[in-house]
């Protein structure tokens, strides 16, 4: 396999995942609109949200986890792992609602979309409450659909049953990690231990390790390969979250699809913030305490907090931590060469770059 082939394979796989999602969502839209024609906007919102963006990392890791363990390619496998993108959609809809985010992937978040619909139609009641209700319901719908697609994609029943434990744990862990994240914000918990635990359960396991293990289970892989996948997935997943944390503060809105500094306004207590707090003097801590979690933080306030993150060395420390985690994942990849299909490993290397060395 030449150096270009993993990238080409990733593009082709993403196109197949999108095709599987499109077919599934079209079928579901027919069901929804068959209930009542007024539900067209409801069905369209899910379709737009799922298909208008996203890197398809979770389905890709699950797919190549299965291929790396010896499972042959099939459209059924692609559709089965595409279910993880519906789970991701559910998590993002709810996450945007929790955080009060205005945008996602450069478009209005679901709760903002439906609040705007309410205003445009001149309906009774409060637009914000309608938007909240729609986001909760659509997030729940995507969660239910993720389960439906996993089980109805056409994979052997025994393979799906084997993958269910990892699929179920994945959903439990990301919910617990999300709640722990919210809890750390209201408790003003800026410890590195809590930030690391949130990163592990909200992202590291959810984004990479569990998808890899779902793929391994679909392939009936032995324990040895599952152990290899965990050794790759955990450090890579944590690095992915740390990169997200950096982009949430320093990223270009044109690339991230979210306003600059949104993580600061939302008061996210990340590793980046924990490192800044640990290294801050009294004045810097006062700035963090005053600005972090302020929904009205203006651009000047964002710049003040960015300066604290740089001056305390928190940004540099986070970048060094990402480098160390990537090196750990790369070492685990090397150690896996005797057990995992080499074509899959080469794609993993490309996905590693895509996951953590990115602009958005």
Coordinates of C-alpha atoms in Angstrom, one line a residue:
X1 CA 0.0 0.0 0.0
X2 CA 1.5 3.4 -1.0
X3 CA 1.4 6.5 1.2
X4 CA -1.6 7.9 -0.7
X5 CA -3.8 4.8 -0.4
X6 CA -4.8 5.2 3.3
X7 CA -6.2 8.7 2.6
X8 CA -8.0 7.4 -0.5
X9 CA -9.5 4.5 1.5
X10 CA -10.6 6.9 4.2
X11 CA -12.4 9.1 1.7
X12 CA -14.0 6.1 0.1
X13 CA -15.1 4.7 3.4
X14 CA -16.6 8.1 4.5
X15 CA -18.6 8.2 1.2
X16 CA -20.0 4.7 1.9
X17 CA -20.8 5.6 5.5
X18 CA -22.7 8.7 4.2
X19 CA -24.5 6.6 1.7
X20 CA -25.6 4.1 4.4
X21 CA -26.7 7.0 6.7
X22 CA -28.6 8.6 3.8
X23 CA -30.5 5.4 3.0
X24 CA -31.4 4.8 6.7
X25 CA -32.5 8.4 7.3
X26 CA -34.6 8.5 4.1
X27 CA -36.4 5.4 5.4
X28 CA -36.9 6.9 8.8
X29 CA -38.1 10.2 7.3
X30 CA -40.9 8.3 5.4
X31 CA -42.0 6.8 8.7
X32 CA -42.0 10.1 10.5
X33 CA -43.8 12.0 7.8
X34 CA -46.3 9.2 7.5
X35 CA -47.3 10.0 11.0
X36 CA -48.1 13.6 10.2
X37 CA -47.0 15.9 7.3
X38 CA -46.1 18.6 9.9
X39 CA -43.2 16.5 11.0
X40 CA -41.2 17.2 7.9
X41 CA -39.1 19.9 9.6
X42 CA -38.4 17.4 12.4
X43 CA -37.1 14.7 10.0
X44 CA -35.2 17.3 7.9
X45 CA -33.3 18.6 10.9
X46 CA -31.9 15.1 11.8
X47 CA -30.9 14.5 8.2
X48 CA -29.2 17.9 7.8
X49 CA -27.4 17.6 11.2
X50 CA -26.1 14.1 10.5
X51 CA -25.1 14.6 6.8
X52 CA -23.9 18.1 6.7
X53 CA -20.5 17.5 8.4
X54 CA -18.4 15.4 10.7
X55 CA -15.3 13.4 10.3
X56 CA -16.9 9.9 10.7
X57 CA -14.0 9.0 13.0
X58 CA -16.0 6.6 15.2
X59 CA -17.4 4.5 12.3
X60 CA -14.0 4.5 10.7
X61 CA -12.2 3.2 13.8
X62 CA -14.9 0.5 14.2
X63 CA -14.7 -0.5 10.5
X64 CA -10.9 -0.7 10.5
X65 CA -11.0 -2.4 13.9
X66 CA -13.1 -5.2 12.3
X67 CA -10.9 -5.3 9.2
X68 CA -7.7 -5.3 11.3
X69 CA -9.0 -8.4 13.1
X70 CA -9.6 -10.2 9.9
X71 CA -13.3 -9.4 9.0
X72 CA -14.0 -9.0 5.3
X73 CA -15.4 -5.8 3.9
X74 CA -19.1 -5.7 3.3
X75 CA -21.8 -3.1 2.9
X76 CA -23.5 -4.6 6.0
X77 CA -20.3 -3.9 8.0
X78 CA -20.3 -0.3 6.8
X79 CA -23.9 0.2 7.7
X80 CA -23.5 -1.4 11.1
X81 CA -20.6 0.9 12.1
X82 CA -22.4 3.9 10.6
X83 CA -24.7 3.6 13.6
X84 CA -22.0 5.2 15.7
X85 CA -22.5 8.4 13.8
X86 CA -26.1 8.5 15.0
X87 CA -24.9 8.0 18.5
X88 CA -22.5 10.9 18.0
X89 CA -25.3 13.1 16.6
X90 CA -27.3 12.4 19.8
X91 CA -24.4 13.3 22.0
X92 CA -23.7 16.6 20.1
X93 CA -27.4 17.7 20.1
X94 CA -27.6 17.2 23.8
X95 CA -24.1 18.7 24.4
X96 CA -25.0 21.9 22.5
X97 CA -28.1 22.2 24.5
X98 CA -26.2 21.8 27.8
X99 CA -23.6 24.3 26.8
X100 CA -26.0 26.8 25.2
X101 CA -24.0 26.6 22.0
X102 CA -25.3 28.7 19.1
X103 CA -23.7 26.8 16.3
X104 CA -22.4 23.4 15.2
X105 CA -20.4 22.8 12.1
X106 CA -21.0 26.4 11.0
X107 CA -24.8 26.0 11.2
X108 CA -27.3 26.8 14.0
X109 CA -27.4 24.2 16.7
X110 CA -30.6 22.1 16.9
X111 CA -32.1 24.0 19.8
X112 CA -31.4 27.3 18.0
X113 CA -32.8 26.0 14.8
X114 CA -36.1 25.1 16.3
X115 CA -36.3 28.3 18.4
X116 CA -35.9 30.2 15.1
X117 CA -38.6 28.1 13.5
X118 CA -40.9 28.9 16.4
X119 CA -40.3 32.6 16.0
X120 CA -40.7 32.5 12.2
X121 CA -44.0 30.8 12.4
X122 CA -45.3 33.0 15.2
X123 CA -46.3 30.1 17.4
X124 CA -47.5 30.6 21.0
X125 CA -45.2 30.1 23.9
X126 CA -41.5 30.7 24.3
X127 CA -39.2 29.9 21.3
X128 CA -36.3 28.9 23.6
X129 CA -38.5 26.3 25.4
X130 CA -39.6 24.9 22.0
X131 CA -36.0 24.6 20.9
X132 CA -35.0 22.9 24.1
X133 CA -37.8 20.3 23.7
X134 CA -36.9 19.6 20.0
X135 CA -33.2 19.2 20.8
X136 CA -34.0 16.7 23.6
X137 CA -36.4 14.7 21.5
X138 CA -34.2 14.7 18.4
X139 CA -31.2 13.7 20.5
X140 CA -33.2 10.8 22.0
X141 CA -34.4 9.8 18.6
X142 CA -30.8 9.6 17.2
X143 CA -29.8 7.5 20.2
X144 CA -32.7 5.1 19.5
X145 CA -31.8 5.0 15.8
X146 CA -28.2 4.2 16.6
X147 CA -29.4 1.0 18.2
X148 CA -31.8 0.3 15.4
X149 CA -29.1 0.7 12.7
X150 CA -26.6 -1.4 14.6
X151 CA -29.0 -4.3 14.8
X152 CA -30.7 -4.0 11.4
X153 CA -27.7 -3.5 9.1
X154 CA -27.6 -7.2 8.2
X155 CA -24.6 -8.3 10.1
X156 CA -24.8 -11.8 11.6
X157 CA -26.8 -11.9 14.8
X158 CA -24.0 -13.5 16.8
X159 CA -21.6 -10.8 15.7
X160 CA -23.9 -8.0 16.7
X161 CA -24.6 -9.7 20.0
X162 CA -20.9 -9.8 20.7
X163 CA -20.5 -6.1 19.9
X164 CA -23.4 -5.1 22.1
X165 CA -21.4 -5.1 25.3
X166 CA -18.9 -2.6 24.0
X167 CA -21.7 -0.6 22.3
X168 CA -23.7 -0.4 25.6
X169 CA -20.6 0.4 27.6
X170 CA -19.8 3.2 25.2
X171 CA -23.1 4.8 25.7
X172 CA -23.0 4.5 29.5
X173 CA -19.4 5.8 29.7
X174 CA -20.0 8.9 27.5
X175 CA -23.1 9.8 29.5
X176 CA -21.2 9.4 32.8
X177 CA -18.3 11.4 31.4
X178 CA -20.6 14.2 30.2
X179 CA -22.3 14.4 33.6
X180 CA -18.9 14.5 35.3
X181 CA -17.9 17.3 33.0
X182 CA -21.0 19.3 34.0
X183 CA -20.4 18.5 37.7
X184 CA -16.8 19.7 37.5
X185 CA -18.0 23.0 36.1
X186 CA -20.6 23.7 38.9
X187 CA -18.2 22.6 41.6
X188 CA -15.4 24.7 40.1
X189 CA -13.2 21.6 40.1
X190 CA -10.0 22.5 38.3
X191 CA -8.0 19.5 39.3
X192 CA -6.0 17.7 36.7
X193 CA -7.3 14.4 38.0
X194 CA -10.9 15.3 37.3
X195 CA -10.0 16.8 33.9
X196 CA -8.1 13.6 33.0
X197 CA -11.1 11.4 34.0
X198 CA -13.5 13.5 32.0
X199 CA -11.2 13.3 29.0
X200 CA -11.0 9.5 29.4
X201 CA -14.7 8.8 29.6
X202 CA -16.2 11.6 27.6
X203 CA -13.8 11.2 24.7
X204 CA -10.8 8.8 24.9
X205 CA -12.9 5.7 25.3
X206 CA -15.9 7.0 23.3
X207 CA -14.1 8.3 20.3
X208 CA -11.5 5.6 19.6
X209 CA -11.1 2.7 22.1
X210 CA -14.8 1.6 22.2
X211 CA -15.2 1.9 18.4
X212 CA -12.1 -0.2 17.9
X213 CA -13.4 -2.8 20.4
X214 CA -16.8 -2.8 18.7
X215 CA -15.0 -3.6 15.4
X216 CA -13.0 -6.3 17.2
X217 CA -16.2 -7.9 18.6
X218 CA -17.9 -7.8 15.2
X219 CA -14.9 -9.8 13.9
X220 CA -14.8 -12.2 16.8
X221 CA -11.3 -11.1 17.6
X222 CA -9.3 -12.8 20.4
X223 CA -8.4 -11.0 23.7
X224 CA -4.9 -10.2 22.5
X225 CA -6.2 -8.0 19.7
X226 CA -8.6 -6.3 22.0
X227 CA -5.7 -5.5 24.3
X228 CA -3.8 -4.1 21.4
X229 CA -6.7 -1.9 20.4
X230 CA -7.0 -0.5 23.9
X231 CA -3.3 0.3 24.0
X232 CA -3.8 2.3 20.8
X233 CA -7.2 3.8 21.5
X234 CA -6.8 5.2 25.0
X235 CA -3.8 7.5 24.5
X236 CA -5.0 8.4 21.1
X237 CA -8.5 9.2 22.4
X238 CA -7.1 11.4 25.2
X239 CA -4.9 13.2 22.7
X240 CA -8.0 13.8 20.5
X241 CA -9.8 15.4 23.4
X242 CA -6.8 17.6 24.4
X243 CA -6.6 18.8 20.8
X244 CA -10.3 19.6 20.9
X245 CA -9.7 21.5 24.1
X246 CA -7.0 23.6 22.5
X247 CA -9.2 24.3 19.4
X248 CA -12.1 25.3 21.7
X249 CA -10.0 28.2 22.9
X250 CA -7.5 29.0 20.1
X251 CA -9.2 27.5 17.0
X252 CA -10.3 29.4 14.0
X253 CA -14.1 29.7 13.9
X254 CA -14.0 29.3 10.1
X255 CA -12.4 25.9 10.7
X256 CA -14.1 24.7 13.9
X257 CA -17.6 25.9 13.1
X258 CA -18.0 27.4 16.6
X259 CA -17.3 31.0 17.9
X260 CA -13.8 31.6 19.2
X261 CA -13.5 31.1 22.9
X262 CA -16.8 29.2 23.4
X263 CA -15.2 26.7 25.7
X264 CA -14.2 29.6 28.0
X265 CA -17.7 31.0 28.0
X266 CA -19.1 27.6 28.8
X267 CA -16.7 27.2 31.7
X268 CA -15.2 23.9 30.6
X269 CA -12.7 22.7 33.1
X270 CA -10.3 20.9 30.8
X271 CA -6.7 19.8 31.2
X272 CA -5.7 23.1 29.6
X273 CA -7.6 25.0 32.3
X274 CA -6.3 22.7 35.1
X275 CA -2.7 23.3 34.0
X276 CA -3.3 27.0 33.9
X277 CA -4.8 27.1 37.4
X278 CA -1.9 25.0 38.8
X279 CA 0.7 27.4 37.4
X280 CA -1.2 30.7 37.9
X281 CA -0.3 33.5 40.3
X282 CA -3.0 35.3 42.3
X283 CA -3.8 37.8 39.5
X284 CA -4.0 35.1 36.9
X285 CA -6.3 33.0 39.1
X286 CA -8.5 36.0 39.6
X287 CA -8.8 36.4 35.8
X288 CA -9.6 32.8 35.4
X289 CA -12.2 32.9 38.2
X290 CA -13.9 36.0 36.8
X291 CA -13.9 35.0 33.1
X292 CA -14.3 31.3 33.0
X293 CA -18.0 30.4 32.6
X294 CA -19.1 34.0 31.8
X295 CA -21.6 33.6 28.9
X296 CA -21.1 37.3 28.1
X297 CA -17.3 37.1 27.8
X298 CA -16.4 39.4 25.0
X299 CA -13.4 39.1 22.6
X300 CA -11.2 41.2 24.9
X301 CA -12.0 38.9 27.8
X302 CA -11.3 35.8 25.6
X303 CA -7.9 37.4 24.8
X304 CA -7.1 38.0 28.5
X305 CA -7.8 34.3 29.3
X306 CA -5.8 33.1 26.3
X307 CA -2.9 35.2 27.5
X308 CA -3.2 33.5 30.9
X309 CA -3.2 30.1 29.3
X310 CA 0.0 30.9 27.4
X311 CA 1.8 32.8 30.1
X312 CA 1.3 30.0 32.7
X313 CA 2.7 27.5 30.2
X314 CA -0.6 25.6 30.1
X315 CA -0.9 25.7 26.3
X316 CA 2.7 24.5 25.9
X317 CA 2.1 21.8 28.5
X318 CA -1.0 20.6 26.7
X319 CA 0.8 20.5 23.4
X320 CA 3.6 18.4 25.0
X321 CA 1.0 16.1 26.6
X322 CA -0.6 15.6 23.1
X323 CA 2.8 14.8 21.7
X324 CA 3.5 12.3 24.4
X325 CA 0.1 10.6 24.0
X326 CA 0.6 10.4 20.2
X327 CA 4.0 8.8 20.7
X328 CA 2.4 6.3 23.1
X329 CA -0.2 5.4 20.5
X330 CA 2.4 5.1 17.8
X331 CA 4.4 2.7 19.9
X332 CA 1.3 0.6 20.5
X333 CA 0.7 0.6 16.8
X334 CA 4.3 -0.7 16.2
X335 CA 3.8 -3.4 18.8
X336 CA 0.5 -4.5 17.1
X337 CA 2.1 -5.4 13.8
X338 CA 2.3 -9.1 14.5
X339 CA -1.4 -9.3 15.4
X340 CA -3.3 -6.7 13.3
X341 CA -3.8 -6.6 9.6
X342 CA -1.0 -4.3 8.1
X343 CA -3.5 -2.5 5.8
X344 CA -5.6 -1.6 8.8
X345 CA -2.6 -0.4 10.8
X346 CA -1.5 1.9 8.0
X347 CA -5.0 3.4 7.9
X348 CA -4.8 3.8 11.7
X349 CA -1.7 5.8 11.2
X350 CA -3.6 8.2 8.9
X351 CA -6.5 8.3 11.3
X352 CA -4.2 9.2 14.1
X353 CA -3.0 12.3 12.2
X354 CA -6.6 13.1 11.3
X355 CA -7.7 12.8 14.9
X356 CA -5.1 14.9 16.7
X357 CA -3.0 16.9 14.2
X358 CA -5.9 18.8 12.8
X359 CA -7.1 22.4 12.4
X360 CA -10.8 21.7 13.2

